[in-house]
XYZ file of C-alpha atoms in Angstrom:
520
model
C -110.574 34.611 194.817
C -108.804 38.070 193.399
C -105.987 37.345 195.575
C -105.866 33.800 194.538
C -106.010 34.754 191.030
C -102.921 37.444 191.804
C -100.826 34.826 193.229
C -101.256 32.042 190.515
C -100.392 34.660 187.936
C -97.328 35.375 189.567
C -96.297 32.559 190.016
C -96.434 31.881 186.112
C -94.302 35.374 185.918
C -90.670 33.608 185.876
C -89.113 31.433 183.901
C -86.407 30.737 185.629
C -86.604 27.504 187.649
C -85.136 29.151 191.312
C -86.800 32.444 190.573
C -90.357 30.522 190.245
C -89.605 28.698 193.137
C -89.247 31.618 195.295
C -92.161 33.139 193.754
C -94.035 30.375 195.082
C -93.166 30.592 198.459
C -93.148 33.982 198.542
C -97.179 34.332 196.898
C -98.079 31.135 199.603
C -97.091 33.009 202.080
C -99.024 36.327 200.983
C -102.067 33.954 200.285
C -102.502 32.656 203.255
C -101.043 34.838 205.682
C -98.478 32.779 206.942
C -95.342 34.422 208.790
C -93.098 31.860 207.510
C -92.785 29.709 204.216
C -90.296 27.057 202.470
C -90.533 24.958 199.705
C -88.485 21.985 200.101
C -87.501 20.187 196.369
C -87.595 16.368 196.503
C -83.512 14.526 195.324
C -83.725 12.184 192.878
C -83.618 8.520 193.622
C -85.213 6.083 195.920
C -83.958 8.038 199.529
C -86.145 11.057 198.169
C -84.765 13.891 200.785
C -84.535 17.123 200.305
C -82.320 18.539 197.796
C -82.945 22.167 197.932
C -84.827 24.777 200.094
C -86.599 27.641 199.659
C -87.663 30.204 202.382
C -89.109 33.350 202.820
C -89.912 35.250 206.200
C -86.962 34.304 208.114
C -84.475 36.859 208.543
C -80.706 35.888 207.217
C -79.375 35.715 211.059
C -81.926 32.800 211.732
C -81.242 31.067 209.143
C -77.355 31.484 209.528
C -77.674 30.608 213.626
C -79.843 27.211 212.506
C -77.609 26.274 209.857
C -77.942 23.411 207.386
C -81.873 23.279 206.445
C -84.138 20.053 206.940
C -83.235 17.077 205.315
C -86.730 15.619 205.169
C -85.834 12.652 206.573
C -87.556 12.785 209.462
C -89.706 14.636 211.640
C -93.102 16.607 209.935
C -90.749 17.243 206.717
C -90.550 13.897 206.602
C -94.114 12.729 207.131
C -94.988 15.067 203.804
C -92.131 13.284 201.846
C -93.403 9.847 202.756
C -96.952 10.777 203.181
C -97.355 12.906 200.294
C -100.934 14.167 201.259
C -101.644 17.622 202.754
C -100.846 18.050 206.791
C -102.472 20.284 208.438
C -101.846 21.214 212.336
C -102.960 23.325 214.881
C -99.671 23.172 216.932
C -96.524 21.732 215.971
C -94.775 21.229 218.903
C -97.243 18.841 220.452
C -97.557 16.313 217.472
C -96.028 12.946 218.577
C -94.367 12.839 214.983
C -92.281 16.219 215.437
C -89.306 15.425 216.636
C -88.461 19.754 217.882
C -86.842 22.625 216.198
C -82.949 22.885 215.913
C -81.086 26.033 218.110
C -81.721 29.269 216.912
C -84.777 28.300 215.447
C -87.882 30.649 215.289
C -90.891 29.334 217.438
C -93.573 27.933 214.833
C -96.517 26.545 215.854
C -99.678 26.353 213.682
C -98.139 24.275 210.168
C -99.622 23.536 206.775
C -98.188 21.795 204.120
C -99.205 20.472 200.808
C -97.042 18.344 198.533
C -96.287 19.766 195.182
C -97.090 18.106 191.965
C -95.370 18.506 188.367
C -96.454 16.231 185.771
C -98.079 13.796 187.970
C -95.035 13.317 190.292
C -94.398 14.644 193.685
C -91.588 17.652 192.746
C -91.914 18.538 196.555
C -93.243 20.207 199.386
C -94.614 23.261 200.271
C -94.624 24.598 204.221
C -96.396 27.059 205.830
C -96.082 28.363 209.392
C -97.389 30.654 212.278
C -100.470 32.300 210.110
C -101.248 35.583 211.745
C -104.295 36.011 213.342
C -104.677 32.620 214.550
C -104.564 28.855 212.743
C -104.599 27.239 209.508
C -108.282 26.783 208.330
C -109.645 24.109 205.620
C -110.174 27.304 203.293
C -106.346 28.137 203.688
C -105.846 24.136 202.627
C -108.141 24.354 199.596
C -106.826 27.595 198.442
C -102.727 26.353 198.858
C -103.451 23.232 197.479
C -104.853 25.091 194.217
C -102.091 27.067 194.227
C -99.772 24.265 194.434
C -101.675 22.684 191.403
C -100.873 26.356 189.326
C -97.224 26.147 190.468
C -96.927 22.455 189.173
C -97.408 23.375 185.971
C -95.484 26.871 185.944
C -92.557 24.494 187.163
C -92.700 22.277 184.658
C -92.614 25.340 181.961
C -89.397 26.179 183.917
C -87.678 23.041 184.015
C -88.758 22.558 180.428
C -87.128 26.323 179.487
C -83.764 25.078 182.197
C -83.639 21.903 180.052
C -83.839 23.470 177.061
C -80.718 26.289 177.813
C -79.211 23.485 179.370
C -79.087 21.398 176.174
C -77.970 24.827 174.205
C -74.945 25.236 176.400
C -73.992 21.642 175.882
C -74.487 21.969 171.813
C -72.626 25.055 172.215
C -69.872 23.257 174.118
C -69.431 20.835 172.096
C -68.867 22.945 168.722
C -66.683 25.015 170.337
C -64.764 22.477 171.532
C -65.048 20.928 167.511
C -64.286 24.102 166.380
C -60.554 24.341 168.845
C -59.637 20.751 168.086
C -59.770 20.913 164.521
C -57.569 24.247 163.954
C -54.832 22.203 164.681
C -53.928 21.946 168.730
C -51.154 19.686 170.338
C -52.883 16.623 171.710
C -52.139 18.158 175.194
C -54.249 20.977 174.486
C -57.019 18.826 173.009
C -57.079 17.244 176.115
C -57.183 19.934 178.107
C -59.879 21.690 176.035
C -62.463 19.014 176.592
C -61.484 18.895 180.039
C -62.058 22.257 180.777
C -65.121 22.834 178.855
C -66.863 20.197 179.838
C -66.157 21.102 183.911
C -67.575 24.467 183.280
C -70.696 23.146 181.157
C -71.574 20.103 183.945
C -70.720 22.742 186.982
C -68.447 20.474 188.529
C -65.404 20.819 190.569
C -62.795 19.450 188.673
C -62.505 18.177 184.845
C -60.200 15.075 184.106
C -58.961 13.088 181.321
C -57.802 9.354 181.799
C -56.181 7.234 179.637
C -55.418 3.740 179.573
C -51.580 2.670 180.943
C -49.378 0.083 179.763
C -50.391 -1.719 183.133
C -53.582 -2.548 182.245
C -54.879 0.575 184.394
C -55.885 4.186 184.163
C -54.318 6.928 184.892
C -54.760 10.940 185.002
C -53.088 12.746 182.253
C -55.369 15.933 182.492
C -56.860 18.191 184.728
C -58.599 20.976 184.427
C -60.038 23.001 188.317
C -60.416 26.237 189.964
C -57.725 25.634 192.755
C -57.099 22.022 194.004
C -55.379 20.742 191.188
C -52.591 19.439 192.784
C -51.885 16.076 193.268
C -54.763 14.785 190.707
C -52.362 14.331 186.830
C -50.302 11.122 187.636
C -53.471 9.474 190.372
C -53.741 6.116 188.756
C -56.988 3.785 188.816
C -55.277 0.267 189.427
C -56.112 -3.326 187.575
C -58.745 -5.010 188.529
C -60.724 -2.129 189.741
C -64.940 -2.619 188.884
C -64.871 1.115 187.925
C -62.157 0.469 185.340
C -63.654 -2.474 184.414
C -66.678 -0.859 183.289
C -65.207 1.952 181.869
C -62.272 -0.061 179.840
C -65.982 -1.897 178.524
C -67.377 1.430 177.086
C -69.665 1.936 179.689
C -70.127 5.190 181.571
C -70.277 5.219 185.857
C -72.021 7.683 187.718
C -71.310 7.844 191.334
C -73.657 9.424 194.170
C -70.738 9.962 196.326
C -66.958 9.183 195.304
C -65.823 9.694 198.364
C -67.992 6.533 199.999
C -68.677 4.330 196.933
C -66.523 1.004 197.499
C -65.952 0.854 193.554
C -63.559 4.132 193.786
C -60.013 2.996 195.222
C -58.122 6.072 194.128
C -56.227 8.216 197.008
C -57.897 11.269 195.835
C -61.544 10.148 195.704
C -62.179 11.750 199.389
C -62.169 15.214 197.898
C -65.418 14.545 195.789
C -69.030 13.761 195.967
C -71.324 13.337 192.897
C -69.325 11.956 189.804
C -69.794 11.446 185.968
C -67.542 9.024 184.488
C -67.652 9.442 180.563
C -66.129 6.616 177.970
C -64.354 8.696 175.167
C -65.194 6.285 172.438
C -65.253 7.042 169.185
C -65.355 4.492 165.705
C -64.510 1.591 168.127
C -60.932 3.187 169.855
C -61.612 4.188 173.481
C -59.056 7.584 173.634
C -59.567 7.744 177.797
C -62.530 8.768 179.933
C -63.916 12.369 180.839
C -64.524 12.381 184.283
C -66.456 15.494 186.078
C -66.411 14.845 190.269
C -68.339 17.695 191.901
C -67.491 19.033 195.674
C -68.990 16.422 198.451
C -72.623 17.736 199.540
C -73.456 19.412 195.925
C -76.147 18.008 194.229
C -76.399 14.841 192.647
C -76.358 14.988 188.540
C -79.734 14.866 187.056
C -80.610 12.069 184.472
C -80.722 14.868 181.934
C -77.471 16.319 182.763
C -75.969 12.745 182.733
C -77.745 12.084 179.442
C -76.124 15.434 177.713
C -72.725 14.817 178.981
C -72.568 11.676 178.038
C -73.568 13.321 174.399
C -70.832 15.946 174.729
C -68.435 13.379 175.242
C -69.347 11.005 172.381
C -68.508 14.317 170.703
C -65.573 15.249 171.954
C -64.379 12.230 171.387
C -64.832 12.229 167.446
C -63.818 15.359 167.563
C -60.209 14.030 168.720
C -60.148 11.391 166.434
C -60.685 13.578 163.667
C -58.261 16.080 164.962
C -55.605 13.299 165.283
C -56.000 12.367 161.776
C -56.421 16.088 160.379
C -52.677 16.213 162.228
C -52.007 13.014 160.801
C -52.394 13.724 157.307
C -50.659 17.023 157.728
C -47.894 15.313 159.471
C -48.029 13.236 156.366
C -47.942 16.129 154.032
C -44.720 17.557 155.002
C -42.632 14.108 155.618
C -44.024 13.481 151.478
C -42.464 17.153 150.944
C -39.375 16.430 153.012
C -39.085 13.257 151.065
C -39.391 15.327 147.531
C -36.877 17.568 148.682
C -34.267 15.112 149.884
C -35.087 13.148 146.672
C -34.609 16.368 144.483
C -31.177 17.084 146.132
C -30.311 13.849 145.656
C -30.987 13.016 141.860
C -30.314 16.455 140.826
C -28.171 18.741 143.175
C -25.700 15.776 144.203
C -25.245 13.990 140.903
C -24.450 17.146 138.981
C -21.870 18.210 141.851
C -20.240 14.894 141.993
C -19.776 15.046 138.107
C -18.498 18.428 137.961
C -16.087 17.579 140.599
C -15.028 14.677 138.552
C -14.293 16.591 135.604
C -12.440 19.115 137.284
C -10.353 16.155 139.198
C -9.585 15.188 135.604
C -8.406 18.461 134.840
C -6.189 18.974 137.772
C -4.628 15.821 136.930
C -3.723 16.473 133.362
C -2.525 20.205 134.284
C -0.652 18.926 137.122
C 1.173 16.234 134.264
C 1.622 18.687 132.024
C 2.873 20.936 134.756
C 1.718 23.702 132.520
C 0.278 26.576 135.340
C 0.935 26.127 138.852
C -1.450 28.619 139.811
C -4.485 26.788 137.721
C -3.638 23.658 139.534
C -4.448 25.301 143.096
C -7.493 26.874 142.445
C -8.486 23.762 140.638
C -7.568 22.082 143.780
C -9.625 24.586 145.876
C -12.570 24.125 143.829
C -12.331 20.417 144.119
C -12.194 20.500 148.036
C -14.932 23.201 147.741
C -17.620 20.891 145.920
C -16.547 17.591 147.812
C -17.378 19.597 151.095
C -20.518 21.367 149.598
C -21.803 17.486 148.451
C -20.985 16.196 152.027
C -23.494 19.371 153.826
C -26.245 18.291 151.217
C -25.743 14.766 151.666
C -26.030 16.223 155.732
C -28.897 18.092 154.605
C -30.827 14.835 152.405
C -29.849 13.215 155.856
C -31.994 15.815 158.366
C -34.649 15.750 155.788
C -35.314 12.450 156.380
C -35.913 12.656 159.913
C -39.198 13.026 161.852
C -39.441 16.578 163.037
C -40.894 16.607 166.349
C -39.641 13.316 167.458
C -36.308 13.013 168.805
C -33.435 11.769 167.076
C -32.170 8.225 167.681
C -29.312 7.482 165.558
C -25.763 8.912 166.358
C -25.842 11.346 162.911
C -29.522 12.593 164.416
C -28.064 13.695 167.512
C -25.094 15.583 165.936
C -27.646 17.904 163.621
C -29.888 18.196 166.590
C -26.843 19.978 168.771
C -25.572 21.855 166.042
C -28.642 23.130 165.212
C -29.559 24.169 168.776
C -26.122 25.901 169.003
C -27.227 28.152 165.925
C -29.005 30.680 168.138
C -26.120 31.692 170.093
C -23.293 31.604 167.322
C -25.462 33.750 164.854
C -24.516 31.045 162.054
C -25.648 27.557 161.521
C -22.697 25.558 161.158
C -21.997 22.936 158.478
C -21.789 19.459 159.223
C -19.768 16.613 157.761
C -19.839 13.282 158.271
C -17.229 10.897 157.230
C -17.468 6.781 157.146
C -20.104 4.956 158.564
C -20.752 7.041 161.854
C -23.688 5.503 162.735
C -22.285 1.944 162.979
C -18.760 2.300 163.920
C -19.517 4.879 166.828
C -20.552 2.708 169.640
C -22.858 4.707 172.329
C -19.898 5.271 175.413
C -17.968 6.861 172.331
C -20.686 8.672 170.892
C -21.861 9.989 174.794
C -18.416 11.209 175.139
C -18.042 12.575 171.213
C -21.438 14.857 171.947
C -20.190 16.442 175.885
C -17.184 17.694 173.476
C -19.240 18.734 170.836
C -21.312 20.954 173.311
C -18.047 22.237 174.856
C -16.761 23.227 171.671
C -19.453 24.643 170.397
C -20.467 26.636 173.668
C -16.690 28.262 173.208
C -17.095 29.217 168.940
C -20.128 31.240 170.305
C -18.041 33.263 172.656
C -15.926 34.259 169.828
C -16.510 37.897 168.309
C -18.945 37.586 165.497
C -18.243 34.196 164.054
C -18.918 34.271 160.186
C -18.563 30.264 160.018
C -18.612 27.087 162.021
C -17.468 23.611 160.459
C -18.140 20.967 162.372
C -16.569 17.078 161.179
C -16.767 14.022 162.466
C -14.404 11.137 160.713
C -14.888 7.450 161.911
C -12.314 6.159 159.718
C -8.909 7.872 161.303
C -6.218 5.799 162.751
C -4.712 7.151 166.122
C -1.105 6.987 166.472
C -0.711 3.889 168.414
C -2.339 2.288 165.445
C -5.837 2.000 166.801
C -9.039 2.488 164.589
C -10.830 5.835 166.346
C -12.895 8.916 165.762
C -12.133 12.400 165.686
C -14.076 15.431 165.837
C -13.161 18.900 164.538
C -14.869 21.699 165.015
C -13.510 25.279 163.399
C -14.710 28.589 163.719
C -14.077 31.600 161.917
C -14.608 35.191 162.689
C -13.801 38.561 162.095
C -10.897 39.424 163.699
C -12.766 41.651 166.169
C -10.478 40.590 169.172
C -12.817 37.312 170.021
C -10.867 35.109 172.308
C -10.812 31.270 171.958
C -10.127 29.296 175.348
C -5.992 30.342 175.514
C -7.365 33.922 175.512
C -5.468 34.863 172.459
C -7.405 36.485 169.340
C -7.315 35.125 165.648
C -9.033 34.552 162.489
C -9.235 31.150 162.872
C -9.359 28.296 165.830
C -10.056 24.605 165.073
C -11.033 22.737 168.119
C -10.196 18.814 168.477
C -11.272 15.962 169.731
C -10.391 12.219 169.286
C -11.386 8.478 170.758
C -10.391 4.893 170.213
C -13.701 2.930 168.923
């Protein structure tokens, strides 16, 4: 009694599920004076093998030469797992029901084992071998089998404490990955984060993110793993597939073994065994699915692991809506202030240049009549070209306003400011731009293709110049060439400082003005 009493409170010492397993084994061991020990955990679902296996007695090099443990399937281990009633035998080897001992494998002979309640279900099995000092008695039975009764219920504490941190983590994973999505990340990132997060939280092998294609399919946009990543972004589910059916539906798929399940008809399926397939759903929209494959032979997912990632992805998935409206209405914000601006510069900044250079027109006209001061007239004249080219840049400006900024540009005036701008960097000036006539619907696209290679060219030789202190760049759709055809030309002039820059003649100056021109 004092030494069962010892074991059964050590058994109770632990609250960590493997650590109390081991415990067990270890104190039925002790109890009974057994040479050898296991406790063998019963998988989940109908086939009801042996998912996991404790030991105690046998030296690492045994159990490396023997290899993979029982399976429970058959042989004694399996009459316990079918059976589930204690066993009890005087030698193993001569039992028409064993079925021998792998290579390598310690001689056992006397065998006890008791199955292992928790909460009125068979959790598993516990074995005894080779007591010392001769065989198994009906005391060793009684006193095992109370043991086994005490470690029930100190297993259930621990899987009770396992679920419990298990559900923290997940809460935990789930704000942080809230808490990333909504300070503002690119939707690649998003993607990525609940990828990532959720492979680490569900201890799987690889994270993905699929999203619907135009085909009618899925396909991998995502993916987060440790090493083996290649080849899985861009592996597509096809039409018609039962997976994809039930995922495109809402509903999650869990898989025992991706590798053999006929539902799974992607080429990379053979790498995987155990899989969670999560619908990110959120308000009604389907976003993709979260799917977390483990490594072939790892343990099946529990129904409380599938039942908190298929929480965590419920969350995630709100979690990207909301962050694709937060960047929505942010998005939103700064086209209305873009819009303000270009409005501003347009009722104010434009009007009251245009008038001013109407007055002064007026005054260059009746100074040039009255032919009173010639040198009045020119800087009249120099003011007027001045504010006609300063209304063009912020009628340029109103223009790239009112474009989206992180999509690309589609219209021929677009693609202009988007070069120019680039250049910028290298020529340590932005240049002014200046459009005139309708560019965008005179320039047809094998002219405009053509217009932009010698806008790059000219542009790439202004920033080998020394220190240009201005760039001017002009295109003019409403030019005649001189054979009398309607064309295009562009000009692009650079000035500098007269440091000894060298345009493409290699000769210095103050001043070069590049040209190009095109029949429309």
């Amino acid at each position: 009694m004092p030494r069962l009493l010892e074991a059964v409170l050590g058994v109770g010492n632990d609250l960590e599920l493997r650590g109390t397993l081991q415990r067990i084994v270890e104190n039925a061991a002790a109890l009974t004076g057994a040479r050898y020990a296991a406790l063998g955990v019963l998988a989940p679902g109908e086939d009801n093998g042996l998912a996991e296996f404790c030991t105690t007695g046998m030296p690492q090099a045994d159990r490396d030469r023997i290899g993979h443990p029982p399976t429970g399937r058959r042989g004694v281990p399996g009459v316990l797992v079918h059976d589930r009633v204690p066993l009890r035998l005087t030698d193993l080897t001569t039992d028409p029901r064993s079925c021998g001992m792998p290579p390598g494998h310690p001689e056992m002979r006397g065998f006890l084992g008791v199955p292992l309640f928790v909460e009125d279900e068979v959790y598993g099995n516990l074995y005894l071998a080779e007591k010392r000092g001769g065989p198994f008695t009906a005391e060793d039975e009684q006193l095992v089998r109370l043991l086994a009764a005490q470690a029930g219920i100190a297993i259930g504490n621990a899987r009770l404490y396992e679920t419990a941190r298990r559900r923290e983590r997940w809460i935990e994973g789930a704000a942080a990955v809230t808490t990333a999505l909504l300070t503002g990340e690119a939707a690649a990132d998003a993607l990525m984060t609940v990828a990532e997060r959720a492979r680490v939280l569900a201890d799987a092998s690889a994270g993905v993110i699929l999203q619907p294609t135009d085909e009618g399919g899925m396909e991998i946009v995502t993916a987060s793993a440790p090493v083996g990543v290649e080849g899985l972004v861009g592996t597509t589910i096809a039409p018609g597939s039962a997976v994809l059916e039930q995922l495109l539906g809402g509903e999650p798929v869990f898989l025992d073994d991706s590798a053999t399940d006929a539902r799974m008809t992607t080429p990379v399926r053979h790498r995987f065994g155990p899989s969670m397939m999560l619908p990110l759903q959120a308000e009604g929209r389907l976003i993709g699915t979260l799917a977390l494959p483990r490594r072939r032979g790892a343990p099946q997912y529990s129904p409380a692991e599938k039942l908190l990632a298929t929480q965590f992805a419920s969350q995630a998935a709100l979690a990207l809506v909301l962050a694709d409206a937060q960047q929505r209405r942010e998005r939103l914000a700064v086209f209305e202030d873009r819009d303000r601006i270009a409005r501003d510069l347009h009722d104010l900044v434009v009007q009251r240049l245009f008038a001013t250079g109407m007055m002064l027109e007026s005054t260059q006209r009746r100074t040039a009549a009255e032919e009173r001061d010639a040198g009045v007239h020119a800087t009249l004249g120099r003011a007027v070209d001045e504010l006609r080219s300063t209304v063009q840049e912020v009628r340029t400006a109103i223009f790239a306003l009112q474009q989206p900024p992180a999509d690309a540009p589609t219209s021929f005036r677009g693609k202009v400011l988007r070069e120019t701008a680039a250049a910028a960097a290298a020529l340590g000036v932005r240049p002014s731009v200046a459009f005139t006539g309708p560019v965008d619907a005179r320039i047809p696209d094998r002219v405009a293709g053509h217009l932009l290679a010698a806008l790059r060219d000219a542009l790439a030789a202004a920033s080998r110049r020394s220190d240009p202190t201005r760039t001017a760049v002009t295109v003019d759709a409403t030019v005649t060439l001189p054979d009398g055809r309607p064309g295009v030309r562009l000009t692009v002039s650079t000035d500098d400082d007269g440091g000894g820059g060298a345009d493409d003649s290699g000769t210095g100056g103050r001043e070069t003005t590049a040209t190009w021109q095109s029949p429309l």
